[in-house]
Coordinates of N, CA and C in Angstrom, one line a residue:
M1416 N 59.3 120.1 67.1 CA 60.1 118.9 66.5 C 61.4 119.0 67.0
N1417 N 62.2 117.4 67.5 CA 63.2 118.2 68.0 C 64.3 117.4 66.9
F1418 N 64.0 116.7 66.3 CA 65.0 116.1 65.0 C 64.4 116.0 63.6
S1419 N 65.4 116.3 62.8 CA 65.2 116.4 60.9 C 66.0 115.3 60.6
I1420 N 66.0 114.3 59.9 CA 67.3 113.5 59.5 C 66.7 113.3 58.0
I1421 N 67.8 113.6 57.3 CA 68.3 114.7 55.4 C 68.5 113.5 55.1
V1422 N 68.5 112.6 53.9 CA 68.7 111.8 53.1 C 68.2 112.0 51.7
P1423 N 69.0 112.5 50.6 CA 68.8 111.9 49.6 C 69.1 110.4 48.8
S1424 N 68.4 110.2 47.9 CA 68.1 108.9 47.3 C 67.9 109.1 46.3
K1425 N 69.2 108.1 45.5 CA 68.8 107.5 43.8 C 68.6 105.4 43.7
G1426 N 68.4 105.3 43.7 CA 67.9 104.0 43.0 C 68.4 103.1 44.0
R1427 N 68.4 103.4 45.1 CA 68.6 101.9 46.4 C 67.4 102.0 47.4
V1428 N 65.9 101.5 46.9 CA 65.1 101.4 47.9 C 65.1 100.6 49.0
E1429 N 66.5 99.8 48.7 CA 66.2 98.7 49.4 C 66.8 99.0 50.4
Q1430 N 68.1 99.7 50.4 CA 68.8 100.9 51.3 C 68.2 101.3 52.3
L1431 N 67.7 102.3 51.9 CA 67.2 103.6 52.5 C 65.5 102.3 52.6
T1432 N 65.3 101.3 52.7 CA 64.7 101.2 53.5 C 64.7 100.0 54.8
E1433 N 66.2 99.7 54.9 CA 66.8 99.7 55.9 C 67.3 100.5 56.9
L1434 N 68.0 101.8 56.1 CA 68.1 102.6 56.9 C 66.7 103.3 57.5
L1435 N 64.9 103.1 57.1 CA 64.3 103.1 58.0 C 63.7 102.8 58.8
S1436 N 64.2 101.5 58.7 CA 63.7 100.6 59.8 C 64.1 99.8 61.3
T1437 N 66.0 101.3 61.0 CA 66.8 101.1 61.6 C 66.3 102.4 62.6
I1438 N 65.8 103.5 62.1 CA 65.1 104.6 62.6 C 63.8 104.6 63.4
I1439 N 62.8 104.0 62.9 CA 61.9 103.2 63.6 C 62.5 102.4 64.7
R1440 N 62.8 101.3 64.8 CA 63.7 100.4 66.0 C 64.5 101.0 67.2
C1441 N 65.5 102.5 66.6 CA 66.1 102.9 68.1 C 65.1 103.9 68.1
T1442 N 64.5 105.1 67.8 CA 64.2 106.4 67.5 C 63.3 106.1 69.5
N1443 N 63.3 106.4 69.9 CA 62.3 106.4 71.6 C 60.6 107.2 71.6
D1444 N 61.3 108.2 70.3 CA 60.2 109.5 70.5 C 59.8 109.6 68.5
L1445 N 59.0 108.8 67.8 CA 59.2 108.7 66.2 C 58.4 110.4 66.1
S1446 N 57.4 110.6 67.4 CA 56.6 112.0 66.7 C 57.3 113.1 66.5
Q1447 N 58.5 112.9 67.5 CA 59.7 114.4 67.6 C 60.6 114.2 66.6
T1448 N 60.6 113.0 65.4 CA 61.9 112.6 64.7 C 61.4 113.3 63.0
E1449 N 61.3 113.6 62.4 CA 61.1 113.9 60.5 C 62.5 113.0 60.0
V1450 N 61.3 112.9 58.9 CA 62.7 112.2 58.0 C 62.3 112.9 56.5
I1451 N 63.5 113.4 56.1 CA 63.2 113.8 55.0 C 64.1 112.8 53.8
V1452 N 63.2 112.9 52.4 CA 64.0 112.0 51.6 C 63.8 112.9 50.3
T1453 N 64.3 113.1 49.3 CA 64.8 113.7 47.9 C 65.2 113.0 46.8
I1454 N 64.3 112.4 46.8 CA 64.7 111.6 44.8 C 64.3 112.8 43.7
D1455 N 65.3 111.9 42.7 CA 64.8 113.0 41.2 C 64.2 112.5 40.5
T1456 N 62.9 113.3 39.6 CA 62.2 113.2 38.5 C 62.1 112.1 37.9
D1457 N 63.6 111.4 37.5 CA 63.6 110.5 36.6 C 64.0 109.1 37.7
E1458 N 63.7 109.4 38.9 CA 63.7 107.6 39.5 C 63.6 106.8 38.7
K1459 N 64.0 105.7 38.9 CA 63.4 104.3 38.2 C 62.7 103.6 38.9
Q1460 N 63.0 103.7 40.4 CA 62.6 103.1 41.7 C 61.0 103.7 41.6
M1461 N 60.9 104.7 41.2 CA 59.9 105.9 41.6 C 58.5 105.2 42.5
E1462 N 57.8 104.2 41.5 CA 56.9 103.3 42.7 C 57.4 102.9 43.7
S1463 N 58.4 102.4 43.9 CA 58.4 101.6 45.4 C 59.3 102.7 46.2
Y1464 N 59.5 103.6 45.8 CA 59.8 104.9 46.9 C 58.5 105.6 47.5
T1465 N 58.2 106.1 46.6 CA 56.8 106.4 47.2 C 56.3 105.5 48.2
E1466 N 56.0 104.2 47.6 CA 54.9 103.0 48.6 C 55.8 103.3 49.8
L1467 N 57.0 103.6 50.1 CA 57.5 103.1 50.9 C 57.8 104.6 51.9
M1468 N 57.4 105.4 51.2 CA 57.5 107.0 51.8 C 55.8 106.9 52.0
N1469 N 55.3 106.0 51.7 CA 54.2 106.5 52.7 C 53.1 105.2 53.2
N1470 N 54.0 104.7 53.7 CA 53.9 103.9 54.5 C 54.9 103.6 55.8
Y1471 N 55.8 105.2 55.7 CA 56.8 105.5 56.5 C 56.2 106.0 57.8
P1472 N 55.8 105.7 58.9 CA 55.2 105.9 59.8 C 54.7 107.2 60.7
G1473 N 56.5 107.4 60.9 CA 56.4 108.9 61.8 C 56.0 110.4 60.5
P1474 N 56.7 111.5 61.3 CA 57.0 113.0 60.3 C 57.9 112.7 59.1
K1475 N 57.6 113.2 58.0 CA 57.6 112.7 57.1 C 57.5 114.1 55.9
Q1476 N 58.6 113.8 55.5 CA 58.4 115.1 54.3 C 59.1 114.0 52.7
F1477 N 58.8 113.8 51.9 CA 58.9 113.0 50.6 C 59.0 114.3 49.3
I1478 N 60.4 114.7 49.2 CA 60.2 115.7 47.7 C 60.8 115.0 46.2
I1479 N 60.4 115.5 45.1 CA 61.0 114.9 44.4 C 61.0 116.5 43.1
Q1480 N 62.3 116.3 42.6 CA 62.8 117.7 42.1 C 63.6 117.3 41.1
E1481 N 64.2 117.9 39.9 CA 64.9 117.9 39.3 C 66.9 117.3 39.8
H1482 N 67.4 116.5 38.3 CA 68.7 116.1 39.1 C 68.8 117.8 39.3
C1483 N 69.7 117.6 40.5 CA 71.2 118.7 40.6 C 72.7 117.9 40.6
D1484 N 73.7 118.8 40.7 CA 74.8 117.9 40.0 C 75.5 118.0 41.5
N1485 N 75.3 119.3 42.3 CA 75.7 119.9 44.1 C 75.0 118.8 44.5
L1486 N 75.6 118.1 44.9 CA 75.2 116.3 45.9 C 74.7 118.1 47.2
N1487 N 75.4 118.9 48.1 CA 75.5 119.0 48.9 C 74.3 120.4 49.5
D1488 N 74.4 121.6 47.8 CA 73.8 122.3 47.8 C 72.3 122.0 47.1
G1489 N 72.2 121.6 46.4 CA 71.2 120.7 45.2 C 70.0 120.0 46.1
Y1490 N 71.0 118.8 47.4 CA 69.7 118.1 48.2 C 70.1 118.5 50.0
Y1491 N 71.4 118.2 50.1 CA 71.9 118.2 51.5 C 71.0 120.0 52.1
N1492 N 71.7 120.9 51.6 CA 71.4 122.0 52.1 C 69.6 122.5 51.3
M1493 N 69.6 121.6 50.8 CA 67.7 122.8 50.6 C 66.5 121.6 51.4
M1494 N 66.6 120.1 51.7 CA 66.3 119.8 52.5 C 66.8 120.6 54.4
A1495 N 68.2 121.1 54.6 CA 68.0 121.6 55.7 C 66.8 122.4 55.8
L1496 N 67.3 123.9 54.8 CA 66.3 125.0 54.7 C 64.8 124.5 55.5
K1497 N 64.2 123.5 55.0 CA 63.1 122.7 54.6 C 62.3 121.9 56.0
A1498 N 64.2 121.8 57.0 CA 63.6 120.8 58.2 C 62.8 121.6 59.3
H1499 N 62.5 121.1 60.0 CA 61.4 121.0 61.2 C 62.3 120.8 62.4
G1500 N 63.1 120.3 62.0 CA 63.3 119.7 63.8 C 64.4 120.6 64.5
K1501 N 65.2 120.8 65.6 CA 65.7 121.7 66.1 C 67.3 121.1 66.0
Y1502 N 67.3 120.2 65.6 CA 68.8 119.2 65.2 C 68.1 118.7 64.2
I1503 N 69.9 118.9 63.0 CA 69.6 118.0 61.6 C 70.7 117.4 61.5
I1504 N 70.6 116.1 61.1 CA 71.5 114.9 60.7 C 71.2 114.5 59.1
A1505 N 72.8 114.6 58.3 CA 72.6 114.8 57.4 C 73.3 113.4 56.9
V1506 N 72.8 112.0 56.8 CA 73.0 110.8 56.3 C 72.5 110.5 54.8
N1507 N 73.5 109.2 54.5 CA 73.8 108.6 53.0 C 72.3 107.9 53.8
D1508 N 71.8 107.1 52.1 CA 70.6 106.6 52.2 C 71.3 104.7 52.1
D1509 N 72.7 104.9 52.3 CA 72.7 103.3 52.8 C 73.6 103.3 54.2
C1510 N 73.1 104.0 55.2 CA 73.4 104.2 56.6 C 72.5 103.8 57.2
V1511 N 73.2 102.8 58.5 CA 71.8 102.5 59.5 C 72.1 103.7 60.7
F1512 N 70.9 103.5 61.1 CA 71.1 103.9 63.0 C 71.7 102.6 63.9
G1513 N 72.5 102.3 65.0 CA 72.4 101.2 65.2 C 72.6 101.7 67.3
T1514 N 72.1 103.2 67.7 CA 71.8 102.9 68.7 C 70.3 103.3 69.3
V1515 N 69.5 102.4 70.0 CA 68.3 102.5 70.2 C 68.8 103.9 71.7
G1516 N 67.7 105.3 71.5 CA 67.3 105.5 72.6 C 68.7 106.7 71.9
W1517 N 69.1 107.1 70.9 CA 69.5 108.1 70.4 C 69.7 109.4 69.8
D1518 N 67.6 109.4 70.3 CA 67.3 111.2 70.3 C 67.8 111.4 71.6
E1519 N 66.6 110.7 72.7 CA 67.1 110.7 73.8 C 69.1 111.0 74.5
I1520 N 69.4 110.5 74.1 CA 71.1 111.0 73.9 C 71.9 112.1 73.4
I1521 N 71.4 112.3 72.2 CA 71.7 113.6 72.0 C 70.9 114.8 73.0
L1522 N 69.6 114.7 73.1 CA 68.8 116.5 74.1 C 69.3 116.5 75.2
S1523 N 69.7 115.1 75.9 CA 70.8 115.0 76.9 C 71.8 115.8 77.0
A1524 N 72.9 115.2 76.4 CA 73.7 116.1 75.9 C 74.2 117.5 76.0
V1525 N 73.0 117.7 74.7 CA 72.5 119.0 74.7 C 72.3 120.0 76.0
K1526 N 71.3 119.3 76.7 CA 71.1 120.3 77.8 C 72.2 120.4 79.3
E1527 N 73.0 119.5 78.4 CA 74.1 118.8 79.6 C 75.4 120.1 79.3
R1528 N 75.4 120.4 78.1 CA 76.5 121.5 77.4 C 75.5 122.9 77.6
K1529 N 74.1 122.9 78.1 CA 73.3 124.0 78.3 C 74.0 125.1 76.8
L1530 N 73.4 124.3 75.5 CA 73.8 125.0 74.1 C 72.4 124.7 73.8
E1531 N 71.2 124.0 74.5 CA 69.7 124.0 73.9 C 69.2 125.4 73.7
G1532 N 69.1 125.5 72.4 CA 68.3 126.7 71.5 C 69.3 127.6 70.5
K1533 N 71.1 127.4 70.8 CA 71.9 127.8 70.1 C 72.7 126.9 69.1
I1534 N 73.7 127.6 68.7 CA 74.7 126.9 67.1 C 75.1 125.9 67.7
C1535 N 75.1 124.6 67.4 CA 76.3 124.0 67.8 C 76.4 122.5 66.9
F1536 N 77.2 121.8 66.4 CA 77.9 120.8 65.9 C 77.3 119.7 66.8
L1537 N 77.2 118.3 66.4 CA 76.6 116.8 67.4 C 78.0 115.7 66.8
K1538 N 78.9 115.8 67.0 CA 79.6 114.4 66.8 C 79.1 113.4 67.1
T1539 N 78.4 112.7 65.9 CA 78.1 110.7 66.0 C 78.6 110.3 66.0
G1540 N 78.8 109.3 66.7 CA 79.7 107.8 66.4 C 79.7 107.3 65.4
G1541 N 80.0 105.7 65.2 CA 80.2 105.0 63.9 C 81.1 104.9 63.0
N1542 N 81.6 104.1 62.5 CA 82.8 103.5 61.7 C 83.8 104.1 61.9
G1543 N 84.7 104.3 63.2 CA 85.9 104.4 64.0 C 85.5 105.6 64.1
V1544 N 84.6 106.7 64.2 CA 84.8 107.6 65.2 C 85.5 108.1 67.0
A1545 N 86.3 108.6 66.9 CA 86.9 108.6 68.2 C 86.7 109.5 68.9
Y1546 N 86.8 109.9 70.4 CA 86.5 111.6 71.2 C 88.3 112.2 70.4
H1547 N 89.3 112.0 69.8 CA 89.9 113.1 69.6 C 90.0 113.6 68.6
E1548 N 90.4 114.9 68.3 CA 90.1 115.9 67.9 C 90.1 115.6 66.3
G1549 N 91.2 114.7 65.6 CA 91.2 114.2 64.2 C 90.6 113.2 63.4
S1550 N 89.6 113.2 64.6 CA 88.8 111.7 64.2 C 87.3 112.5 64.0
Y1551 N 86.7 113.0 62.6 CA 86.0 114.0 62.5 C 84.4 113.3 62.1
P1552 N 83.6 113.0 62.4 CA 82.4 112.5 62.4 C 81.6 112.5 60.9
P1553 N 81.4 111.4 60.0 CA 81.4 111.2 58.3 C 79.7 111.6 58.2
F1554 N 78.7 111.7 59.0 CA 77.3 112.4 59.8 C 76.8 113.0 60.5
P1555 N 77.7 114.3 60.5 CA 76.9 115.2 61.5 C 76.1 115.5 61.5
G1556 N 75.6 116.1 62.8 CA 74.4 117.2 63.1 C 74.8 118.8 63.3
L1557 N 73.5 119.5 63.3 CA 73.8 121.1 63.7 C 72.2 121.4 64.0
S1558 N 72.7 122.4 64.8 CA 71.3 123.0 65.2 C 70.5 123.7 64.4
K1559 N 69.5 123.9 64.6 CA 68.6 124.7 63.3 C 69.0 126.1 63.4
E1560 N 69.9 126.7 64.9 CA 70.8 128.2 64.6 C 71.6 128.0 63.7
A1561 N 72.5 126.8 64.2 CA 73.6 126.7 63.3 C 73.1 127.0 61.7
V1562 N 72.6 126.4 60.8 CA 72.1 126.3 59.6 C 71.4 128.1 59.1
Q1563 N 71.1 128.3 60.2 CA 69.8 130.1 60.1 C 71.3 130.5 60.0
A1564 N 72.4 130.6 61.0 CA 73.6 131.5 61.2 C 74.3 131.7 60.2
M1565 N 74.8 130.5 59.1 CA 75.5 129.9 58.0 C 74.6 130.8 56.6
G1566 N 73.8 130.0 57.0 CA 72.5 129.8 54.9 C 72.6 128.6 54.6
F1567 N 72.9 127.9 55.4 CA 73.5 126.1 54.2 C 73.5 124.5 56.0
F1568 N 73.7 123.9 55.5 CA 74.1 122.8 56.5 C 75.5 122.3 55.7
H1569 N 75.8 122.5 54.8 CA 77.3 122.2 54.1 C 77.9 123.3 53.1
W1570 N 79.0 123.6 53.1 CA 79.5 124.9 51.9 C 78.8 124.4 50.3
P1571 N 77.9 125.2 49.9 CA 78.0 125.1 49.0 C 78.6 124.7 47.8
G1572 N 80.4 125.4 47.5 CA 80.4 125.1 46.8 C 81.8 123.8 47.2
I1573 N 81.1 122.8 48.1 CA 82.0 121.6 47.6 C 80.4 120.7 47.3
W1574 N 80.4 120.0 46.4 CA 79.3 119.1 45.3 C 79.0 117.9 46.0
T1575 N 80.4 116.7 46.6 CA 80.1 116.4 47.1 C 80.7 115.8 48.2
W1576 N 81.5 114.9 48.1 CA 82.5 114.3 49.2 C 83.4 115.3 50.2
D1577 N 84.0 114.8 51.5 CA 84.4 115.4 52.6 C 83.9 117.1 53.0
A1578 N 82.2 117.1 52.8 CA 82.1 118.9 53.1 C 82.1 118.2 54.6
D1579 N 81.4 116.7 55.7 CA 81.1 116.7 56.7 C 82.3 117.8 57.3
E1580 N 84.1 116.5 56.7 CA 85.0 117.2 57.2 C 85.3 118.8 57.4
V1581 N 84.9 119.3 56.2 CA 85.3 121.0 56.4 C 84.7 121.6 57.9
L1582 N 83.2 120.5 57.8 CA 82.1 121.8 58.7 C 82.4 121.6 60.3
W1583 N 83.4 120.1 60.3 CA 84.5 119.6 61.5 C 85.5 120.2 61.8
N1584 N 86.0 120.6 61.1 CA 87.0 122.2 60.4 C 86.8 123.3 61.1
A1585 N 85.5 123.6 60.6 CA 84.6 124.6 61.0 C 85.1 125.3 62.2
F1586 N 83.8 124.2 62.6 CA 83.8 124.3 64.5 C 85.3 124.5 65.5
H1587 N 86.2 123.5 64.7 CA 87.2 123.8 65.2 C 88.0 125.0 65.1
G1588 N 87.6 125.3 64.1 CA 88.5 127.4 64.1 C 87.7 128.3 64.7
L1589 N 86.5 128.2 64.6 CA 85.5 128.8 65.7 C 85.5 128.4 66.8
K1590 N 86.0 127.5 67.6 CA 86.9 127.1 69.0 C 88.3 128.2 69.5
N1591 N 88.8 127.4 67.6 CA 90.6 127.9 68.4 C 90.4 129.4 68.0
N1592 N 89.5 129.5 67.2 CA 89.8 131.2 66.4 C 89.3 132.5 67.6
Y1593 N 87.5 132.1 68.1 CA 87.4 132.7 69.1 C 86.7 132.2 70.6
G1594 N 87.1 131.3 70.8 CA 86.9 130.6 72.2 C 85.8 130.3 71.8
H1595 N 84.5 129.7 71.6 CA 83.5 129.4 71.4 C 83.4 127.8 70.7
D1596 N 83.6 126.8 72.3 CA 83.5 125.6 71.9 C 81.9 124.6 72.1
R1597 N 81.7 124.9 70.5 CA 80.4 124.7 70.8 C 80.1 122.8 69.8
I1598 N 80.6 122.1 70.4 CA 81.2 120.4 69.6 C 80.8 120.3 70.6
V1599 N 79.7 119.0 70.9 CA 78.7 118.6 71.4 C 79.0 116.7 71.1
I1600 N 79.7 116.1 71.9 CA 80.2 114.7 71.7 C 79.3 114.0 72.2
V1601 N 78.8 113.3 71.2 CA 77.7 112.5 71.2 C 77.8 111.1 70.0
I1602 N 79.4 110.5 70.8 CA 79.7 109.5 69.5 C 79.3 108.3 70.4
D1603 N 78.2 107.9 71.1 CA 77.6 107.2 71.1 C 76.6 106.3 70.7
V1604 N 76.0 107.5 69.4 CA 75.0 107.2 68.8 C 75.7 107.0 67.5
A1605 N 75.8 105.6 66.8 CA 76.1 105.4 66.2 C 75.6 105.3 64.9
I1606 N 75.6 105.6 64.0 CA 75.2 106.3 62.5 C 76.2 105.3 61.9
Q1607 N 76.1 104.0 61.5 CA 77.1 103.4 60.5 C 76.6 103.5 58.7
H1608 N 78.1 103.3 58.4 CA 77.6 103.6 56.6 C 78.4 102.5 56.4
L1609 N 77.4 102.0 55.8 CA 77.3 100.1 55.3 C 78.6 100.4 53.8
N1610 N 78.7 101.5 53.0 CA 79.6 101.4 52.4 C 80.3 102.3 52.8
A1611 N 81.3 102.2 53.7 CA 82.7 103.5 54.5 C 83.5 103.6 53.9
E1612 N 83.4 104.9 52.8 CA 84.8 105.3 52.1 C 84.9 106.5 52.8
N1613 N 84.7 107.2 54.1 CA 84.3 108.6 54.2 C 85.8 109.2 54.9
H1614 N 86.9 108.1 55.2 CA 88.6 108.8 55.8 C 89.4 108.6 54.6
K1615 N 88.8 109.3 53.3 CA 89.2 109.2 52.6 C 90.8 110.4 52.3
Y1616 N 90.9 111.4 53.4 CA 91.1 112.1 53.2 C 92.3 112.3 55.3
S1617 N 91.2 111.4 55.9 CA 91.4 111.5 57.1 C 91.2 110.0 57.7
E1618 N 91.9 109.4 58.9 CA 92.5 108.9 59.4 C 92.5 109.3 60.7
P1619 N 91.5 107.8 61.9 CA 91.5 108.1 63.5 C 92.6 109.0 64.1
N1620 N 93.8 108.0 63.6 CA 94.6 108.2 65.0 C 95.7 109.8 64.4
L1621 N 94.8 110.2 63.2 CA 95.8 111.5 62.7 C 94.9 112.8 63.9
S1622 N 96.0 113.5 63.7 CA 95.7 114.9 65.2 C 95.2 115.7 63.9
Y1623 N 94.8 117.2 64.8 CA 93.9 117.6 64.1 C 94.5 118.7 63.0
E1624 N 95.9 119.0 63.3 CA 96.3 119.9 62.6 C 96.4 119.1 61.3
E1625 N 97.1 117.6 61.5 CA 97.7 116.6 60.7 C 96.4 116.6 59.3
T1626 N 94.7 116.1 60.5 CA 93.9 115.9 59.3 C 93.5 117.2 58.5
T1627 N 93.4 118.6 59.1 CA 93.3 120.1 58.3 C 94.4 119.6 57.5
N1628 N 95.6 119.3 57.3 CA 97.0 119.8 56.7 C 96.6 118.4 55.0
N1629 N 95.7 117.5 55.8 CA 95.7 116.7 54.0 C 94.5 117.2 53.6
M1630 N 93.7 117.4 54.2 CA 92.3 118.1 53.4 C 92.8 119.0 53.1
I1631 N 93.8 119.9 52.7 CA 94.5 121.5 52.4 C 94.6 120.7 51.4
R1632 N 96.0 119.7 51.6 CA 96.9 119.5 50.8 C 95.7 118.5 48.9
N1633 N 94.7 118.2 49.5 CA 93.6 117.6 48.6 C 93.0 118.3 47.6
Y1634 N 92.2 119.5 48.5 CA 92.0 120.3 47.9 C 92.4 121.1 46.8
N1635 N 93.8 121.5 47.4 CA 94.7 122.1 46.4 C 95.9 121.7 45.1
K1636 N 95.6 120.4 45.0 CA 95.4 118.9 44.6 C 94.3 119.4 43.4
G1637 N 93.0 119.7 44.0 CA 92.5 120.3 43.0 C 91.8 118.4 42.6
D1638 N 91.8 117.2 43.9 CA 91.9 115.8 43.4 C 90.4 116.0 43.9
C1639 N 89.4 117.4 44.7 CA 87.9 116.8 45.4 C 87.2 117.5 44.0
G1640 N 87.7 118.6 43.1 CA 87.3 119.7 42.8 C 86.2 120.3 43.3
K1641 N 86.7 120.8 44.1 CA 85.7 121.9 45.1 C 86.2 122.8 45.7
D1642 N 85.8 124.1 46.0 CA 85.8 125.5 47.1 C 86.0 124.8 48.2
F1643 N 88.2 125.4 48.3 CA 88.1 125.4 49.4 C 88.2 126.6 50.0
H1644 N 88.4 127.7 49.2 CA 88.8 129.2 50.0 C 87.9 129.9 50.8
H1645 N 87.0 129.6 50.8 CA 85.2 130.1 51.7 C 85.8 129.8 52.6
Y1646 N 86.1 128.7 53.5 CA 86.7 127.8 55.0 C 85.8 128.8 55.3
P1647 N 87.2 129.9 56.1 CA 87.8 131.4 57.2 C 85.6 131.6 57.2
Q1648 N 85.3 131.8 56.1 CA 84.1 132.6 55.7 C 83.1 131.3 57.4
M1649 N 83.3 130.4 56.7 CA 81.4 129.8 57.5 C 82.4 130.2 58.6
I1650 N 83.4 130.0 59.2 CA 84.0 130.3 60.6 C 83.5 131.8 61.3
S1651 N 83.4 133.1 60.4 CA 83.0 134.3 60.8 C 81.3 133.9 60.6
L1652 N 80.9 133.2 59.8 CA 79.1 133.8 59.9 C 78.9 132.7 61.5
L1653 N 79.9 131.5 61.7 CA 79.5 131.1 62.5 C 79.4 131.4 64.1
N1654 N 80.2 132.6 63.8 CA 80.5 133.6 65.6 C 80.0 134.9 65.5
N1655 N 79.5 134.7 64.0 CA 78.7 136.3 64.1 C 77.1 135.8 64.4
G1656 N 76.4 134.9 64.9 CA 75.5 133.8 64.9 C 75.9 134.2 66.3
I1657 N 76.6 133.5 66.8 CA 77.0 133.5 68.6 C 77.0 134.9 68.7
K1658 N 77.6 135.7 68.5 CA 76.9 137.4 68.5 C 75.6 137.7 69.3
K1659 N 75.0 137.1 68.1 CA 73.7 137.6 67.8 C 72.8 136.9 69.6
E1660 N 73.4 135.3 69.5 CA 72.8 134.7 70.7 C 73.0 135.6 71.9
N1661 N 73.5 136.9 72.3 CA 74.6 137.0 73.2 C 74.2 138.7 72.9
A1662 N 73.3 139.0 72.3 CA 72.9 140.4 72.0 C 72.0 140.5 73.2

């Protein structure tokens, strides 16, 4: 399996339906892309979700579980650890894929960087994401090896927003501190957030340093109610994983 797209959903069958339809339309090899959807046991639209997932034509996992307040650890990380794909992409249920052949674009880019079967980060596009370092992707992808090295997709101490930005900065730290450039630029793969709120603390024109400083200030103020203090551990886990690759 090449890809796993992981998406939690709650009360938004219509949005999820649109997301799935764009995945079907834009994926060249649907047989190599699984979709993992998780909803809560108290979901009011349970019947509609079940029908939607039963009718989805590609590989899938449909998970129904008790509600967890920690969106990242209780949903995204749980799904990432169950994923069969070589590359895992975390999205919201109100996203759409906008690039036909996105799967082949990513596979080609990873191959060109000679990072197949290795730890890497996929910088996808959409919602104003640019090439320069200050523009982080709201919906990133990770290789399965990266998830295995860290033991998670998003840092468990971050419950909701900004986990994507922390992940982005962890891979920059990996490059800056250890010289490992594992960021694969695939911004031609457009994943659009139809209710875009992802640049609360980061704007496309900011430098990498400005982006990082903004994030640290907001974490220190407690605006996000999240745990920022273990950020260096993510870099260390990734670096240790790369050491094992080279052993």
